[in-house]
PDB file of C-alpha atoms in Angstrom:
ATOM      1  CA  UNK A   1      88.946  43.546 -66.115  1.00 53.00           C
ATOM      2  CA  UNK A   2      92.336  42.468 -64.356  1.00 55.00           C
ATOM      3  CA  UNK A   3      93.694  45.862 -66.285  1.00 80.00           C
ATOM      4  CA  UNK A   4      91.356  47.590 -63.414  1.00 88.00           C
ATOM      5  CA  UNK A   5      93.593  48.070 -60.299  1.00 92.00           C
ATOM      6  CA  UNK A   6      92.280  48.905 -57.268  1.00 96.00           C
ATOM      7  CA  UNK A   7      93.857  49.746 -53.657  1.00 97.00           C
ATOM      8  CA  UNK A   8      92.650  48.642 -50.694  1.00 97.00           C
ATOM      9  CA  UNK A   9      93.805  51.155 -47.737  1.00 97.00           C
ATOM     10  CA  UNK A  10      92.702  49.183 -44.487  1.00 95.00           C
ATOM     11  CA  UNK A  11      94.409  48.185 -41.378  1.00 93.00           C
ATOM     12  CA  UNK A  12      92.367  44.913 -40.524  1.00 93.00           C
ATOM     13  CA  UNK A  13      93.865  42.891 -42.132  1.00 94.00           C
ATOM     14  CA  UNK A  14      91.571  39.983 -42.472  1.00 94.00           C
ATOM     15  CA  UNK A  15      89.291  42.102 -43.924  1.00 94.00           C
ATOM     16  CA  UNK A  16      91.792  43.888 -46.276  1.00 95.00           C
ATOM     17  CA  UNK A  17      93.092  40.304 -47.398  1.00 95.00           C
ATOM     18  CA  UNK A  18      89.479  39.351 -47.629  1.00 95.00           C
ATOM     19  CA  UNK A  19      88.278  42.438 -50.214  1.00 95.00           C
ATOM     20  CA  UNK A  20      91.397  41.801 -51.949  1.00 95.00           C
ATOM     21  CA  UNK A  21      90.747  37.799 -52.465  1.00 94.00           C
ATOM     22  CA  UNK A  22      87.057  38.799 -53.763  1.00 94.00           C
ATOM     23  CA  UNK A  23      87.855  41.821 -55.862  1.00 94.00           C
ATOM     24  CA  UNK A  24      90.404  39.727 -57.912  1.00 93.00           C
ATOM     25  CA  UNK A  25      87.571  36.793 -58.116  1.00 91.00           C
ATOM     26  CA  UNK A  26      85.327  39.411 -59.664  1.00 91.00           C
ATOM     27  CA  UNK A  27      88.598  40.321 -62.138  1.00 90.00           C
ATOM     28  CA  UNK A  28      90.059  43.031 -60.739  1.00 92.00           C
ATOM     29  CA  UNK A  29      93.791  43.433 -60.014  1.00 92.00           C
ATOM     30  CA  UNK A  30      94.044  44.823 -56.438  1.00 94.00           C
ATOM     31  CA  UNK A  31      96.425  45.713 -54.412  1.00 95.00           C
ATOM     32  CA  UNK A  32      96.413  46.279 -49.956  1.00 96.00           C
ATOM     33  CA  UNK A  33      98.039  48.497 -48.055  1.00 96.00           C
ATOM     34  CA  UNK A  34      97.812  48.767 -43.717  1.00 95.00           C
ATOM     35  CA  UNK A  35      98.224  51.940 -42.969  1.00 94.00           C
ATOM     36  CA  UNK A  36      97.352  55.534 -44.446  1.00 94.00           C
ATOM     37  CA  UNK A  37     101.447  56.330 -44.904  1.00 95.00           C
ATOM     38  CA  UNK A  38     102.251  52.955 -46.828  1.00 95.00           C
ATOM     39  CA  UNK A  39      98.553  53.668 -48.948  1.00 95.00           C
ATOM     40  CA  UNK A  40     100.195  57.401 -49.754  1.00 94.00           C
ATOM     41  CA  UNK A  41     103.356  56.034 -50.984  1.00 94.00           C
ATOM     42  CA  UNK A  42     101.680  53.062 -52.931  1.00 94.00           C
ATOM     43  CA  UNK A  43      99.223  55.993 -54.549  1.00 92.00           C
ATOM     44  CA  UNK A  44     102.730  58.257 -55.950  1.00 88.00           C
ATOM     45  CA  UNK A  45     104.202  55.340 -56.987  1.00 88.00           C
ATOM     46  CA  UNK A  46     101.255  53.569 -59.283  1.00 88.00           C
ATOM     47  CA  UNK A  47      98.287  54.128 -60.904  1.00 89.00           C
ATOM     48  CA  UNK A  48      94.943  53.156 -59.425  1.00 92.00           C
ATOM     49  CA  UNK A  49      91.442  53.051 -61.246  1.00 92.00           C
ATOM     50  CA  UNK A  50      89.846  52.987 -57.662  1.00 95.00           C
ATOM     51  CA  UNK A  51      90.527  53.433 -54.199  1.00 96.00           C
ATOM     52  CA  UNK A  52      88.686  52.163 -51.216  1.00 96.00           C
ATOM     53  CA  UNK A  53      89.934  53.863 -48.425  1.00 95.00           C
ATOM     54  CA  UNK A  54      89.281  53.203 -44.514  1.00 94.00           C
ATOM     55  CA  UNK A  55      88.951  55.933 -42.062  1.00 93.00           C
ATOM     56  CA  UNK A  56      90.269  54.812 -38.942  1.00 91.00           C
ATOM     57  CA  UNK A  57      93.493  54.323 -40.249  1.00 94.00           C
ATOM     58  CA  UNK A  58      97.471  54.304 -38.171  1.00 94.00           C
ATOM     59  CA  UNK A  59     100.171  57.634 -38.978  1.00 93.00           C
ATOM     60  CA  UNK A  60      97.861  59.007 -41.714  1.00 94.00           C
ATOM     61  CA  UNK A  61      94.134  58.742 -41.220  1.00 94.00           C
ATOM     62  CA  UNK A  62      91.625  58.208 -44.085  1.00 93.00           C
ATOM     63  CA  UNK A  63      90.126  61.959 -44.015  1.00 94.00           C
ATOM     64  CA  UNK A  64      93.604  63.103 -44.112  1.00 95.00           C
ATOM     65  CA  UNK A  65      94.931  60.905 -46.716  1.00 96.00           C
ATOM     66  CA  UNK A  66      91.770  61.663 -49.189  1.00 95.00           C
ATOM     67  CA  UNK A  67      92.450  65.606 -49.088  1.00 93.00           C
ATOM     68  CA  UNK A  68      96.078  64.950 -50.248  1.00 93.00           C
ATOM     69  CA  UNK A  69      95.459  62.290 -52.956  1.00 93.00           C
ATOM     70  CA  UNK A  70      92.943  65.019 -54.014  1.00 91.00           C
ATOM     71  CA  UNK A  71      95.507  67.545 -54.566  1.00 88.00           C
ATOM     72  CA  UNK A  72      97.350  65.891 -56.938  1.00 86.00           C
ATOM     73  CA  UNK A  73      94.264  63.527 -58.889  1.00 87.00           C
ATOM     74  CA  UNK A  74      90.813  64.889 -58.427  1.00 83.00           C
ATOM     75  CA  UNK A  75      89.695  61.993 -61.074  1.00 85.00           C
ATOM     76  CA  UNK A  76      90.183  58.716 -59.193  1.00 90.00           C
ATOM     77  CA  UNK A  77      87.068  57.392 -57.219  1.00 93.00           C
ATOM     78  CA  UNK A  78      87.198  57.219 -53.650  1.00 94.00           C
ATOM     79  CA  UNK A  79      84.900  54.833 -51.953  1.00 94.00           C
ATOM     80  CA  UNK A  80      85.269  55.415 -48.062  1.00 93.00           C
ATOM     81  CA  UNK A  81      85.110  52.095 -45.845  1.00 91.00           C
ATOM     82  CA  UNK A  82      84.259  52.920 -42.703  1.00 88.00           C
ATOM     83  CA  UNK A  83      83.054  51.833 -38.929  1.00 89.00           C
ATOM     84  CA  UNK A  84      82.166  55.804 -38.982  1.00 86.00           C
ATOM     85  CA  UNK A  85      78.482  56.174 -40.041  1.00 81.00           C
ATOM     86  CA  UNK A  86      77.041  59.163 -38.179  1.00 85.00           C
ATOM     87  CA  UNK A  87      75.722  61.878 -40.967  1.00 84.00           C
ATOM     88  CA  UNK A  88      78.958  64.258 -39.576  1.00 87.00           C
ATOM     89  CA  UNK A  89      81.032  60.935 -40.612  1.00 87.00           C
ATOM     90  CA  UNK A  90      79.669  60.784 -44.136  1.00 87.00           C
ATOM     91  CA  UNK A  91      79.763  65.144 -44.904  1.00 88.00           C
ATOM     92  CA  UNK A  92      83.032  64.900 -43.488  1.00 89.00           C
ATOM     93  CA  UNK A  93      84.262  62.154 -46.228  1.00 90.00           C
ATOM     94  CA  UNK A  94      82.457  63.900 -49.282  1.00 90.00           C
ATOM     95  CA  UNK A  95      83.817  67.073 -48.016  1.00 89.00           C
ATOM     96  CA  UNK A  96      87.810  65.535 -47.942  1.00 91.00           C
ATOM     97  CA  UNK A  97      86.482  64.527 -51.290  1.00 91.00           C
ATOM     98  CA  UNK A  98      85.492  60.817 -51.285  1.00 92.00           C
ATOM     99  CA  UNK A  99      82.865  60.266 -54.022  1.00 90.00           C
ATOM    100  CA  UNK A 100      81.125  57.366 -52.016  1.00 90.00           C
ATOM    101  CA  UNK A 101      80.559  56.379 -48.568  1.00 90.00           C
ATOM    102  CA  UNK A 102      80.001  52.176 -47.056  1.00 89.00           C
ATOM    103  CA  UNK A 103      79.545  52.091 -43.520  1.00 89.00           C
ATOM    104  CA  UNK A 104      80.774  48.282 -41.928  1.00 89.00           C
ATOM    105  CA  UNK A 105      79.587  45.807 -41.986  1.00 88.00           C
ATOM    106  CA  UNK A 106      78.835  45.703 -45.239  1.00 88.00           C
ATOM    107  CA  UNK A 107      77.791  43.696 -48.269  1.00 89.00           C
ATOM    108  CA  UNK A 108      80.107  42.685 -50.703  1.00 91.00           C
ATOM    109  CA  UNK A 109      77.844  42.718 -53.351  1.00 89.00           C
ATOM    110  CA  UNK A 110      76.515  46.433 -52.357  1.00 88.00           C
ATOM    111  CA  UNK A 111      80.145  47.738 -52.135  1.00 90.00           C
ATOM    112  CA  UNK A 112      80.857  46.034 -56.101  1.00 91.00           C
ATOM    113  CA  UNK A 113      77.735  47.364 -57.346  1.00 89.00           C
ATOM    114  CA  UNK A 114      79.354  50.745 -56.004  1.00 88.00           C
ATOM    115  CA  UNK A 115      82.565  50.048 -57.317  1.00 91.00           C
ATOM    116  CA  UNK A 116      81.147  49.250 -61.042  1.00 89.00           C
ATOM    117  CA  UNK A 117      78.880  52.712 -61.004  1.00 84.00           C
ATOM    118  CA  UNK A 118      82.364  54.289 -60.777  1.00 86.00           C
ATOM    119  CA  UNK A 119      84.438  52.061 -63.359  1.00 85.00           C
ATOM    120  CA  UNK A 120      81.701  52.750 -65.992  1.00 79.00           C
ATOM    121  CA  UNK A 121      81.264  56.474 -65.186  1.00 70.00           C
ATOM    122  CA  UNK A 122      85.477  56.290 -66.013  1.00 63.00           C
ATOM    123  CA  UNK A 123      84.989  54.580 -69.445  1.00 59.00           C
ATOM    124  CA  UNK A 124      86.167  56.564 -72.366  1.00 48.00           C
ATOM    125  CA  UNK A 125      82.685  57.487 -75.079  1.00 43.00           C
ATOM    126  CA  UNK A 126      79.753  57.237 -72.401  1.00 45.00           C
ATOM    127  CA  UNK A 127      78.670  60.591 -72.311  1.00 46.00           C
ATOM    128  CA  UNK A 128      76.569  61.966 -75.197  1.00 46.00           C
ATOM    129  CA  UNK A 129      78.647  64.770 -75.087  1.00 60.00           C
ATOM    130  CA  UNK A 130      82.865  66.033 -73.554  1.00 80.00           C
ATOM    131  CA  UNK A 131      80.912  69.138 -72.523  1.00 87.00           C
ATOM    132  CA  UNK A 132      77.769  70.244 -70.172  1.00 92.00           C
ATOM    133  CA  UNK A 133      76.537  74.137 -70.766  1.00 92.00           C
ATOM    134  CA  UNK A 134      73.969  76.137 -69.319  1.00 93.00           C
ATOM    135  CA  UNK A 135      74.136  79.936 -69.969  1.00 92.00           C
ATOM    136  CA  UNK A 136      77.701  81.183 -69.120  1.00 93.00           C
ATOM    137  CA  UNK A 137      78.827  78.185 -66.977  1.00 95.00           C
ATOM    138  CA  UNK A 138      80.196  75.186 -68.600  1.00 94.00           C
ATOM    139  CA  UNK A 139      81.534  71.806 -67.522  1.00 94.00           C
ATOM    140  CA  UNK A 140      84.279  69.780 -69.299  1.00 91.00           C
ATOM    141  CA  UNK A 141      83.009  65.841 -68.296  1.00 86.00           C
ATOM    142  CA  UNK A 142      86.681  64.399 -69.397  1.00 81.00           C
ATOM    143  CA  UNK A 143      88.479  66.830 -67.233  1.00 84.00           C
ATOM    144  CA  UNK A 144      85.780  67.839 -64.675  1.00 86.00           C
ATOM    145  CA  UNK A 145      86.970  71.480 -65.365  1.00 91.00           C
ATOM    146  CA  UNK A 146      83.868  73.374 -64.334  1.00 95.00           C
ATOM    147  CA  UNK A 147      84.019  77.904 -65.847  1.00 94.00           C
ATOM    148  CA  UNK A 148      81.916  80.374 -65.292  1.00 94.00           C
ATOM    149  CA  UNK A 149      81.932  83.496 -67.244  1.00 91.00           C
ATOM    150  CA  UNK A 150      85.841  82.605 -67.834  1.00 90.00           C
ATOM    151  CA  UNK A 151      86.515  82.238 -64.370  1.00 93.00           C
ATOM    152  CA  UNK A 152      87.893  78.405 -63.297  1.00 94.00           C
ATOM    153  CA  UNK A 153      85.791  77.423 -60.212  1.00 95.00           C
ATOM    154  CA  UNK A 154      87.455  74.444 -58.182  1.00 93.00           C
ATOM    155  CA  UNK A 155      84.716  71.713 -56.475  1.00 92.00           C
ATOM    156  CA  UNK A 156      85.099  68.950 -54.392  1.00 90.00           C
ATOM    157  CA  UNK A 157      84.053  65.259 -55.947  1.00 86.00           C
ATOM    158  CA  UNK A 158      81.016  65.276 -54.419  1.00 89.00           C
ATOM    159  CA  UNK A 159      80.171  69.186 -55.590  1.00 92.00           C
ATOM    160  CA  UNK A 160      81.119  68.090 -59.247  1.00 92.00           C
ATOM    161  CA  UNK A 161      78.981  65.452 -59.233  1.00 91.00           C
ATOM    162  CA  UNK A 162      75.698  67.241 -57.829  1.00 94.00           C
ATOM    163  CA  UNK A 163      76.767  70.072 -60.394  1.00 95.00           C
ATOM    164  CA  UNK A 164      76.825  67.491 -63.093  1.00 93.00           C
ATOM    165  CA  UNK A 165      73.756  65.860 -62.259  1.00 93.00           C
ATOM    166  CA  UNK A 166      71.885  69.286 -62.256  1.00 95.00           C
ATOM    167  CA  UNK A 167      73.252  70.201 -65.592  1.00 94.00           C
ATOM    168  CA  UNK A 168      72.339  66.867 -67.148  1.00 91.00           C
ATOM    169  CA  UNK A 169      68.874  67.303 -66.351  1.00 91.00           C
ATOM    170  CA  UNK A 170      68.811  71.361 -66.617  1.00 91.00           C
ATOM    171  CA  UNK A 171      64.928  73.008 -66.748  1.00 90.00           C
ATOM    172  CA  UNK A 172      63.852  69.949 -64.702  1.00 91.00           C
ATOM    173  CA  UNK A 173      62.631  69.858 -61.334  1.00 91.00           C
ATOM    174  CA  UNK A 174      64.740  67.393 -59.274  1.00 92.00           C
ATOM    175  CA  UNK A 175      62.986  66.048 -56.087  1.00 89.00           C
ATOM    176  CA  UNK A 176      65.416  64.906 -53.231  1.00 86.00           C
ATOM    177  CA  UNK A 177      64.781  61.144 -53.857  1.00 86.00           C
ATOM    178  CA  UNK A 178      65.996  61.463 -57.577  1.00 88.00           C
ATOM    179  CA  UNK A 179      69.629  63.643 -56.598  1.00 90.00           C
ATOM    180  CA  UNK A 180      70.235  60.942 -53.337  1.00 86.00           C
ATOM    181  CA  UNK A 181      70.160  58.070 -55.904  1.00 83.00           C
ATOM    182  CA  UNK A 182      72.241  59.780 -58.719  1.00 84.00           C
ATOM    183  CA  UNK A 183      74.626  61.426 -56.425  1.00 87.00           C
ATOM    184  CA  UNK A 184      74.875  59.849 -52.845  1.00 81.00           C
ATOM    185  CA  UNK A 185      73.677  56.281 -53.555  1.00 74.00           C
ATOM    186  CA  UNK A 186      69.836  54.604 -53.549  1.00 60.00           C
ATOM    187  CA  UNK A 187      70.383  53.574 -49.704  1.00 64.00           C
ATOM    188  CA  UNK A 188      71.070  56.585 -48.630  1.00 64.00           C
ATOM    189  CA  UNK A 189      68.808  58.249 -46.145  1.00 66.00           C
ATOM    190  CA  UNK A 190      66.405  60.715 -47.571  1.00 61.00           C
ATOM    191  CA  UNK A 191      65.405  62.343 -44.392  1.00 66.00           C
ATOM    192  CA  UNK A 192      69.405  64.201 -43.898  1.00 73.00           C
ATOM    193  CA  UNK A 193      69.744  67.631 -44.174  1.00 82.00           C
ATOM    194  CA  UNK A 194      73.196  66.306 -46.968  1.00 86.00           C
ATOM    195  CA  UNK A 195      71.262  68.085 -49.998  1.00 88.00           C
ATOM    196  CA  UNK A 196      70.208  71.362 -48.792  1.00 89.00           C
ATOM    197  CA  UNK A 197      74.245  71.355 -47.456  1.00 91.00           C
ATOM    198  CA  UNK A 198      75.598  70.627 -50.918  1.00 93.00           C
ATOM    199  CA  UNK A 199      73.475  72.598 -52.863  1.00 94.00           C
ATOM    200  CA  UNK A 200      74.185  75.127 -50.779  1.00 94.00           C
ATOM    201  CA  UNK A 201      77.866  74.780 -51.297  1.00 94.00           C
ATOM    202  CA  UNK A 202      77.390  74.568 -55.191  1.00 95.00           C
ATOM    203  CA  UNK A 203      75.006  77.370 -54.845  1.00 94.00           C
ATOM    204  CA  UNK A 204      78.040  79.511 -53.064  1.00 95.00           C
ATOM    205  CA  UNK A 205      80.506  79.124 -55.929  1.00 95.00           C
ATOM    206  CA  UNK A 206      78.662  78.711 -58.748  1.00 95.00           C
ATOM    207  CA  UNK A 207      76.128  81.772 -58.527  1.00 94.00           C
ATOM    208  CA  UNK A 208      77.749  83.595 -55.258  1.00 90.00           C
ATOM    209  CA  UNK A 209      79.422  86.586 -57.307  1.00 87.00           C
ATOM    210  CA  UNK A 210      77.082  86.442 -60.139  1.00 92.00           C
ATOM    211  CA  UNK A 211      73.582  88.182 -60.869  1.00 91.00           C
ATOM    212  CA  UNK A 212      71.912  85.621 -62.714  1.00 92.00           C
ATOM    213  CA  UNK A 213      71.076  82.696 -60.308  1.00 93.00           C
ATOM    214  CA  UNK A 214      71.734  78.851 -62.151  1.00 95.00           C
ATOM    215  CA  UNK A 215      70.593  76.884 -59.170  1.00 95.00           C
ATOM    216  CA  UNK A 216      67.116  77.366 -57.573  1.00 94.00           C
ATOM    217  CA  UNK A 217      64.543  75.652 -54.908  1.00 93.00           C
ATOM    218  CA  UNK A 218      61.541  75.397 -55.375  1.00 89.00           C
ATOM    219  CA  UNK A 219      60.076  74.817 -51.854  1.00 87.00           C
ATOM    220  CA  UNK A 220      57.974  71.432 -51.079  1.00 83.00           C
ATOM    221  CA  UNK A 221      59.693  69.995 -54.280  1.00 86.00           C
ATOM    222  CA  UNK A 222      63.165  69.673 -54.552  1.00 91.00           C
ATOM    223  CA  UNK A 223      65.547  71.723 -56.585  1.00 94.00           C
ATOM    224  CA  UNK A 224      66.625  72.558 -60.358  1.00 94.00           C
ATOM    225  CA  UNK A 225      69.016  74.544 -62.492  1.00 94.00           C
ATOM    226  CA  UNK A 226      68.371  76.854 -64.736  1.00 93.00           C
ATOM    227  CA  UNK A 227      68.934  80.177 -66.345  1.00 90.00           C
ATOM    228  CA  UNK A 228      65.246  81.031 -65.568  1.00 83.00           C
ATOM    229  CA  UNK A 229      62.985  80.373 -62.841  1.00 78.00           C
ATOM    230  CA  UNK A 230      59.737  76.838 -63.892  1.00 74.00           C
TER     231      UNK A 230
END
């Protein structure tokens, strides 16, 4: 796994020196960098599989630096690492488009388990199939190019991922328990309002300027996409 390089974007630097001396024990190649300007120029210069980026950060701030890295590589996995863990905190990161969200302290073993969903969801020949169809939308899993009717519609990490975990399990009904774990992570909490937000975003562009509805609730149960109503 040493071909796996990740960047650390943190400005304590005991605990950026610390992630760094465990991610390389677990066989990654990693790299740190102290402040959000220094972590931009690292990110144009090299290639990362994996970024774990820190909010509170000096001259460019996490939030800040995740919208522009997204402009330019809407593949690479953003894990935010963060002090920050109000709800607001956490929509505000998947909205910038982080795909993941560890509040400090943390565990180590938590945040690897995180970073090893990510690193397998990347491997090349996982998916049963490059492409994801329902009616006239499809998704392209290699690119994450998501068309409807022959119109390009541009998501956010987190929006691509909710879309793709609807269309992997089209016709189903999807309770809220099942879409935290496959989306947000199993510890996080069930009770926030974070679904009803996102699906409502995915809802907007998806089926927005389109007569036949993909995504639907189904009150009491959770949610599910399809080209008819269960």
């Amino acid at each position: 796994m040493a071909d796996i390089r990740i960047l650390i974007v943190e400005d304590e630097l005991r605990l950026a020196e610390i992630l760094k001396k465990q991610l390389e024990e677990s066989g990654f190649s990693a790299d740190t960098a102290n402040d959000g300007y220094i972590g931009k120029q690292m990110i144009g210069k090299n290639s990362y599989n994996l970024i774990i980026l820190d909010i509170n950060l000096p001259l460019i701030n996490g939030y800040d630096l995740c919208r522009e890295i997204r402009t330019t590589n809407k593949e690479v996995p953003i894990i935010m690492l963060t002090a920050f863990g109000t709800p607001e905190n956490k929509i505000s990161g998947f909205e910038y488009g982080a795909d993941d969200y560890v509040v400090k302290p943390f565990d180590f073993r938590e945040l690897l388990a995180r970073i090893n969903v990510f690193l397998r969801r990347a491997e090349p020949g996982k998916s049963d199939s490059d492409k994801l169809k329902l009616a006239d939308l499809e998704m392209d899993l290699k690119t994450k190019t998501v068309i409807r009717a022959g119109k390009k519609i541009d998501l956010t990490a987190k929006e691509s991922l909710l879309l793709e975990t609807f269309l992997k399990n089209q016709h189903k009904l999807l309770t809220r328990e099942f879409i935290i774990e496959k989306v947000w992570g199993i510890d996080f909490d069930p009770s926030t309002n974070i679904i009803d937000v996102y699906v409502n975003y995915l809802r907007k562009k998806i089926d927005r300027d389109h007569d036949a509805k993909l995504i639907h609730t189904k009150f009491g149960f959770g949610f599910y996409c399809s080209d008819k109503e269960i």
